[in-house]
């Protein structure tokens, strides 16, 4: 189509989300890092008792009920929290506020592909700095670029590694732009970057209910930062970006930390077990602080292996990208699902 769109949009490749299928008992879905366990029973109760009549009104524009619950759970004041339609929307809000043509957006790669997409949408300049083979943060290079926005996913996807807090602190000290720490997988990790949001007014931590809280379907994310930083983000977010059902359900999930923590403990135990089993099958397995494993088959073709798993109704994630095209990203399922995966892999590679 000629001339309808901005040239940067014409040039952008379309983002390919991981495959989403009709729910079915048979398929084992390990391609989108969803939680294999259902949301908290209190979430189910809120849904059952939800007053449908109330939906004729707009929701609270600041998701007050959810922010109060998050404030309690995290121990930060309510006005340090902003909510979004998934943390994806908050990444987009940060970019709308900070990125424009002539400004730089920088991030180490490989990482979450959305950072590149959002940069192109703003017609800003992306600067991608490769991680070393052992995933040490390229600190000097990131500081030298000094972008308007620096994105660090920690723990990172698809590598699964966590960036040491001291590296993030050094970055925050030296950058004059925003340091956006994407903590989508923080619930599965040892430690977090919350302290940095209290120490630096240019640091924002982005969180989601999609992974740890089993709520990918409601689209709810939040971020923590100094109220001065958030005030600019409030200017560019849609007024009613989080719907009434998400606010109620999200608050219930936040208020049930015990349930979430119990699910996380199960997933971490399964992660350890699956990593051992895959190593025994000859896979190279990267250390993970997330709910997935990055793995490399000893020999043969990762893309073909993902296809053959799919034929057997097991979905895993394959990235046709430099450095990743010989690897698979496998979400941690239940022990039963992981067992089927391992048995299927044995039948495929031996
Ligand atoms: C899943 C994920 C998100 C997005 O989460 P939503 O809240 O579902 O939009 C953001 N960043 C990373 C690195 C993720 O893996």
PDB file of N, CA, C and O in Angstrom, residues 163-212:
ATOM      1  N   UNK A 163      20.771 -10.463  35.540  1.00  0.00           N
ATOM      2  CA  UNK A 163      21.866  -9.492  35.538  1.00  0.00           C
ATOM      3  C   UNK A 163      22.174  -9.119  36.995  1.00  0.00           C
ATOM      4  O   UNK A 163      21.262  -8.774  37.748  1.00  0.00           O
ATOM      5  N   UNK A 164      23.460  -9.194  37.402  1.00  0.00           N
ATOM      6  CA  UNK A 164      23.785  -8.865  38.801  1.00  0.00           C
ATOM      7  C   UNK A 164      23.338  -7.439  39.148  1.00  0.00           C
ATOM      8  O   UNK A 164      23.510  -6.518  38.356  1.00  0.00           O
ATOM      9  N   UNK A 165      22.804  -7.289  40.353  1.00  0.00           N
ATOM     10  CA  UNK A 165      22.255  -6.001  40.783  1.00  0.00           C
ATOM     11  C   UNK A 165      23.333  -4.908  40.772  1.00  0.00           C
ATOM     12  O   UNK A 165      23.053  -3.753  40.455  1.00  0.00           O
ATOM     13  N   UNK A 166      24.577  -5.287  41.049  1.00  0.00           N
ATOM     14  CA  UNK A 166      25.646  -4.270  41.057  1.00  0.00           C
ATOM     15  C   UNK A 166      25.892  -3.716  39.652  1.00  0.00           C
ATOM     16  O   UNK A 166      26.220  -2.537  39.497  1.00  0.00           O
ATOM     17  N   UNK A 167      25.722  -4.561  38.619  1.00  0.00           N
ATOM     18  CA  UNK A 167      25.860  -4.081  37.238  1.00  0.00           C
ATOM     19  C   UNK A 167      24.739  -3.095  36.919  1.00  0.00           C
ATOM     20  O   UNK A 167      24.953  -2.057  36.281  1.00  0.00           O
ATOM     21  N   UNK A 168      23.527  -3.421  37.367  1.00  0.00           N
ATOM     22  CA  UNK A 168      22.397  -2.522  37.107  1.00  0.00           C
ATOM     23  C   UNK A 168      22.595  -1.198  37.849  1.00  0.00           C
ATOM     24  O   UNK A 168      22.286  -0.127  37.326  1.00  0.00           O
ATOM     25  N   UNK A 169      23.141  -1.292  39.058  1.00  0.00           N
ATOM     26  CA  UNK A 169      23.369  -0.073  39.843  1.00  0.00           C
ATOM     27  C   UNK A 169      24.400   0.823  39.139  1.00  0.00           C
ATOM     28  O   UNK A 169      24.224   2.034  39.046  1.00  0.00           O
ATOM     29  N   UNK A 170      25.468   0.201  38.609  1.00  0.00           N
ATOM     30  CA  UNK A 170      26.485   0.980  37.883  1.00  0.00           C
ATOM     31  C   UNK A 170      25.862   1.658  36.666  1.00  0.00           C
ATOM     32  O   UNK A 170      26.125   2.832  36.387  1.00  0.00           O
ATOM     33  N   UNK A 171      25.039   0.904  35.946  1.00  0.00           N
ATOM     34  CA  UNK A 171      24.357   1.476  34.781  1.00  0.00           C
ATOM     35  C   UNK A 171      23.535   2.697  35.191  1.00  0.00           C
ATOM     36  O   UNK A 171      23.634   3.763  34.599  1.00  0.00           O
ATOM     37  N   UNK A 172      22.717   2.510  36.221  1.00  0.00           N
ATOM     38  CA  UNK A 172      21.828   3.587  36.666  1.00  0.00           C
ATOM     39  C   UNK A 172      22.628   4.826  37.057  1.00  0.00           C
ATOM     40  O   UNK A 172      22.222   5.961  36.780  1.00  0.00           O
ATOM     41  N   UNK A 173      23.786   4.611  37.668  1.00  0.00           N
ATOM     42  CA  UNK A 173      24.622   5.736  38.110  1.00  0.00           C
ATOM     43  C   UNK A 173      25.123   6.548  36.922  1.00  0.00           C
ATOM     44  O   UNK A 173      25.197   7.763  36.985  1.00  0.00           O
ATOM     45  N   UNK A 174      25.456   5.836  35.826  1.00  0.00           N
ATOM     46  CA  UNK A 174      26.122   6.521  34.711  1.00  0.00           C
ATOM     47  C   UNK A 174      25.184   7.020  33.626  1.00  0.00           C
ATOM     48  O   UNK A 174      25.579   7.845  32.805  1.00  0.00           O
ATOM     49  N   UNK A 175      23.959   6.507  33.568  1.00  0.00           N
ATOM     50  CA  UNK A 175      23.071   6.887  32.458  1.00  0.00           C
ATOM     51  C   UNK A 175      22.359   8.200  32.766  1.00  0.00           C
ATOM     52  O   UNK A 175      21.942   8.435  33.899  1.00  0.00           O
ATOM     53  N   UNK A 176      22.184   9.006  31.724  1.00  0.00           N
ATOM     54  CA  UNK A 176      21.370  10.209  31.931  1.00  0.00           C
ATOM     55  C   UNK A 176      19.946  10.019  31.410  1.00  0.00           C
ATOM     56  O   UNK A 176      19.085  10.864  31.638  1.00  0.00           O
ATOM     57  N   UNK A 177      19.671   8.886  30.730  1.00  0.00           N
ATOM     58  CA  UNK A 177      18.308   8.577  30.300  1.00  0.00           C
ATOM     59  C   UNK A 177      17.620   7.635  31.278  1.00  0.00           C
ATOM     60  O   UNK A 177      18.051   7.473  32.421  1.00  0.00           O
ATOM     61  N   UNK A 178      16.547   6.997  30.780  1.00  0.00           N
ATOM     62  CA  UNK A 178      15.771   6.075  31.610  1.00  0.00           C
ATOM     63  C   UNK A 178      16.387   4.675  31.555  1.00  0.00           C
ATOM     64  O   UNK A 178      16.733   4.191  30.475  1.00  0.00           O
ATOM     65  N   UNK A 179      16.516   4.037  32.705  1.00  0.00           N
ATOM     66  CA  UNK A 179      16.890   2.627  32.746  1.00  0.00           C
ATOM     67  C   UNK A 179      15.629   1.823  33.054  1.00  0.00           C
ATOM     68  O   UNK A 179      15.087   1.901  34.169  1.00  0.00           O
ATOM     69  N   UNK A 180      15.113   1.111  32.035  1.00  0.00           N
ATOM     70  CA  UNK A 180      13.895   0.312  32.193  1.00  0.00           C
ATOM     71  C   UNK A 180      14.293  -1.138  32.431  1.00  0.00           C
ATOM     72  O   UNK A 180      14.838  -1.794  31.538  1.00  0.00           O
ATOM     73  N   UNK A 181      14.066  -1.622  33.646  1.00  0.00           N
ATOM     74  CA  UNK A 181      14.428  -2.998  33.989  1.00  0.00           C
ATOM     75  C   UNK A 181      13.164  -3.845  33.885  1.00  0.00           C
ATOM     76  O   UNK A 181      12.215  -3.664  34.646  1.00  0.00           O
ATOM     77  N   UNK A 182      13.149  -4.714  32.875  1.00  0.00           N
ATOM     78  CA  UNK A 182      11.977  -5.543  32.604  1.00  0.00           C
ATOM     79  C   UNK A 182      12.063  -6.787  33.484  1.00  0.00           C
ATOM     80  O   UNK A 182      12.832  -7.700  33.212  1.00  0.00           O
ATOM     81  N   UNK A 183      11.254  -6.799  34.553  1.00  0.00           N
ATOM     82  CA  UNK A 183      11.310  -7.895  35.523  1.00  0.00           C
ATOM     83  C   UNK A 183      10.124  -8.851  35.369  1.00  0.00           C
ATOM     84  O   UNK A 183       9.560  -9.311  36.367  1.00  0.00           O
ATOM     85  N   UNK A 184       9.770  -9.160  34.124  1.00  0.00           N
ATOM     86  CA  UNK A 184       8.624 -10.044  33.875  1.00  0.00           C
ATOM     87  C   UNK A 184       8.776 -11.389  34.599  1.00  0.00           C
ATOM     88  O   UNK A 184       7.780 -12.002  34.998  1.00  0.00           O
ATOM     89  N   UNK A 185      10.036 -11.843  34.774  1.00  0.00           N
ATOM     90  CA  UNK A 185      10.271 -13.173  35.371  1.00  0.00           C
ATOM     91  C   UNK A 185      10.764 -13.101  36.808  1.00  0.00           C
ATOM     92  O   UNK A 185      11.274 -14.084  37.347  1.00  0.00           O
ATOM     93  N   UNK A 186      10.610 -11.935  37.428  1.00  0.00           N
ATOM     94  CA  UNK A 186      11.208 -11.718  38.756  1.00  0.00           C
ATOM     95  C   UNK A 186      10.718 -12.721  39.796  1.00  0.00           C
ATOM     96  O   UNK A 186      11.455 -13.110  40.702  1.00  0.00           O
ATOM     97  N   UNK A 187       9.466 -13.187  39.632  1.00  0.00           N
ATOM     98  CA  UNK A 187       8.906 -14.099  40.643  1.00  0.00           C
ATOM     99  C   UNK A 187       9.649 -15.435  40.695  1.00  0.00           C
ATOM    100  O   UNK A 187       9.571 -16.139  41.692  1.00  0.00           O
ATOM    101  N   UNK A 188      10.345 -15.772  39.612  1.00  0.00           N
ATOM    102  CA  UNK A 188      11.058 -17.054  39.547  1.00  0.00           C
ATOM    103  C   UNK A 188      12.533 -16.900  39.903  1.00  0.00           C
ATOM    104  O   UNK A 188      13.298 -17.860  39.816  1.00  0.00           O
ATOM    105  N   UNK A 189      12.953 -15.679  40.242  1.00  0.00           N
ATOM    106  CA  UNK A 189      14.375 -15.378  40.401  1.00  0.00           C
ATOM    107  C   UNK A 189      14.750 -15.212  41.864  1.00  0.00           C
ATOM    108  O   UNK A 189      13.894 -15.036  42.733  1.00  0.00           O
ATOM    109  N   UNK A 190      16.055 -15.262  42.115  1.00  0.00           N
ATOM    110  CA  UNK A 190      16.564 -14.938  43.441  1.00  0.00           C
ATOM    111  C   UNK A 190      16.950 -13.461  43.388  1.00  0.00           C
ATOM    112  O   UNK A 190      17.914 -13.097  42.747  1.00  0.00           O
ATOM    113  N   UNK A 191      16.183 -12.612  44.047  1.00  0.00           N
ATOM    114  CA  UNK A 191      16.496 -11.184  44.076  1.00  0.00           C
ATOM    115  C   UNK A 191      15.718 -10.397  43.042  1.00  0.00           C
ATOM    116  O   UNK A 191      15.035 -10.973  42.184  1.00  0.00           O
ATOM    117  N   UNK A 192      15.805  -9.063  43.141  1.00  0.00           N
ATOM    118  CA  UNK A 192      15.080  -8.175  42.224  1.00  0.00           C
ATOM    119  C   UNK A 192      15.717  -6.785  42.272  1.00  0.00           C
ATOM    120  O   UNK A 192      16.628  -6.544  43.059  1.00  0.00           O
ATOM    121  N   UNK A 193      15.210  -5.901  41.430  1.00  0.00           N
ATOM    122  CA  UNK A 193      15.833  -4.578  41.302  1.00  0.00           C
ATOM    123  C   UNK A 193      15.010  -3.476  41.969  1.00  0.00           C
ATOM    124  O   UNK A 193      15.215  -2.292  41.698  1.00  0.00           O
ATOM    125  N   UNK A 194      14.105  -3.864  42.857  1.00  0.00           N
ATOM    126  CA  UNK A 194      13.220  -2.869  43.474  1.00  0.00           C
ATOM    127  C   UNK A 194      14.001  -1.749  44.180  1.00  0.00           C
ATOM    128  O   UNK A 194      13.645  -0.570  44.072  1.00  0.00           O
ATOM    129  N   UNK A 195      15.085  -2.128  44.892  1.00  0.00           N
ATOM    130  CA  UNK A 195      15.870  -1.112  45.619  1.00  0.00           C
ATOM    131  C   UNK A 195      16.336   0.009  44.691  1.00  0.00           C
ATOM    132  O   UNK A 195      16.421   1.160  45.093  1.00  0.00           O
ATOM    133  N   UNK A 196      16.663  -0.354  43.442  1.00  0.00           N
ATOM    134  CA  UNK A 196      17.202   0.661  42.519  1.00  0.00           C
ATOM    135  C   UNK A 196      16.161   1.733  42.192  1.00  0.00           C
ATOM    136  O   UNK A 196      16.506   2.881  41.931  1.00  0.00           O
ATOM    137  N   UNK A 197      14.866   1.335  42.189  1.00  0.00           N
ATOM    138  CA  UNK A 197      13.828   2.347  41.921  1.00  0.00           C
ATOM    139  C   UNK A 197      13.772   3.357  43.060  1.00  0.00           C
ATOM    140  O   UNK A 197      13.376   4.499  42.855  1.00  0.00           O
ATOM    141  N   UNK A 198      14.163   2.923  44.258  1.00  0.00           N
ATOM    142  CA  UNK A 198      14.159   3.828  45.405  1.00  0.00           C
ATOM    143  C   UNK A 198      15.424   4.697  45.424  1.00  0.00           C
ATOM    144  O   UNK A 198      15.414   5.804  45.942  1.00  0.00           O
ATOM    145  N   UNK A 199      16.512   4.175  44.829  1.00  0.00           N
ATOM    146  CA  UNK A 199      17.789   4.897  44.859  1.00  0.00           C
ATOM    147  C   UNK A 199      17.955   5.886  43.711  1.00  0.00           C
ATOM    148  O   UNK A 199      18.679   6.868  43.843  1.00  0.00           O
ATOM    149  N   UNK A 200      17.302   5.592  42.574  1.00  0.00           N
ATOM    150  CA  UNK A 200      17.542   6.412  41.367  1.00  0.00           C
ATOM    151  C   UNK A 200      16.221   6.856  40.763  1.00  0.00           C
ATOM    152  O   UNK A 200      15.340   6.020  40.524  1.00  0.00           O
ATOM    153  N   UNK A 201      16.100   8.127  40.433  1.00  0.00           N
ATOM    154  CA  UNK A 201      14.818   8.584  39.879  1.00  0.00           C
ATOM    155  C   UNK A 201      14.680   8.272  38.389  1.00  0.00           C
ATOM    156  O   UNK A 201      13.630   8.494  37.808  1.00  0.00           O
ATOM    157  N   UNK A 202      15.741   7.711  37.753  1.00  0.00           N
ATOM    158  CA  UNK A 202      15.630   7.338  36.333  1.00  0.00           C
ATOM    159  C   UNK A 202      15.432   5.840  36.116  1.00  0.00           C
ATOM    160  O   UNK A 202      15.497   5.358  34.997  1.00  0.00           O
ATOM    161  N   UNK A 203      15.189   5.101  37.197  1.00  0.00           N
ATOM    162  CA  UNK A 203      15.021   3.644  37.062  1.00  0.00           C
ATOM    163  C   UNK A 203      13.556   3.267  37.207  1.00  0.00           C
ATOM    164  O   UNK A 203      12.879   3.710  38.141  1.00  0.00           O
ATOM    165  N   UNK A 204      13.061   2.447  36.278  1.00  0.00           N
ATOM    166  CA  UNK A 204      11.702   1.921  36.369  1.00  0.00           C
ATOM    167  C   UNK A 204      11.764   0.396  36.276  1.00  0.00           C
ATOM    168  O   UNK A 204      12.491  -0.148  35.437  1.00  0.00           O
ATOM    169  N   UNK A 205      11.060  -0.272  37.182  1.00  0.00           N
ATOM    170  CA  UNK A 205      10.974  -1.736  37.156  1.00  0.00           C
ATOM    171  C   UNK A 205       9.608  -2.130  36.623  1.00  0.00           C
ATOM    172  O   UNK A 205       8.583  -1.667  37.128  1.00  0.00           O
ATOM    173  N   UNK A 206       9.587  -2.976  35.576  1.00  0.00           N
ATOM    174  CA  UNK A 206       8.313  -3.390  34.971  1.00  0.00           C
ATOM    175  C   UNK A 206       7.994  -4.825  35.355  1.00  0.00           C
ATOM    176  O   UNK A 206       8.850  -5.710  35.260  1.00  0.00           O
ATOM    177  N   UNK A 207       6.786  -5.037  35.811  1.00  0.00           N
ATOM    178  CA  UNK A 207       6.356  -6.356  36.288  1.00  0.00           C
ATOM    179  C   UNK A 207       5.079  -6.777  35.558  1.00  0.00           C
ATOM    180  O   UNK A 207       4.394  -5.949  34.969  1.00  0.00           O
ATOM    181  N   UNK A 208       4.742  -8.052  35.669  1.00  0.00           N
ATOM    182  CA  UNK A 208       3.531  -8.541  35.005  1.00  0.00           C
ATOM    183  C   UNK A 208       2.826  -9.588  35.855  1.00  0.00           C
ATOM    184  O   UNK A 208       3.471 -10.259  36.673  1.00  0.00           O
ATOM    185  N   UNK A 209       1.535  -9.732  35.662  1.00  0.00           N
ATOM    186  CA  UNK A 209       0.796 -10.823  36.305  1.00  0.00           C
ATOM    187  C   UNK A 209       0.666 -12.024  35.370  1.00  0.00           C
ATOM    188  O   UNK A 209       0.051 -13.025  35.716  1.00  0.00           O
ATOM    189  N   UNK A 210       1.263 -11.902  34.169  1.00  0.00           N
ATOM    190  CA  UNK A 210       1.094 -12.954  33.162  1.00  0.00           C
ATOM    191  C   UNK A 210       1.830 -14.242  33.502  1.00  0.00           C
ATOM    192  O   UNK A 210       1.396 -15.329  33.141  1.00  0.00           O
ATOM    193  N   UNK A 211       2.978 -14.131  34.161  1.00  0.00           N
ATOM    194  CA  UNK A 211       3.828 -15.306  34.328  1.00  0.00           C
ATOM    195  C   UNK A 211       3.666 -15.874  35.742  1.00  0.00           C
ATOM    196  O   UNK A 211       3.086 -16.923  35.920  1.00  0.00           O
ATOM    197  N   UNK A 212       4.169 -15.153  36.734  1.00  0.00           N
ATOM    198  CA  UNK A 212       4.134 -15.660  38.106  1.00  0.00           C
ATOM    199  C   UNK A 212       2.727 -15.871  38.645  1.00  0.00           C
ATOM    200  O   UNK A 212       2.494 -16.766  39.456  1.00  0.00           O
TER     201      UNK A 212
END
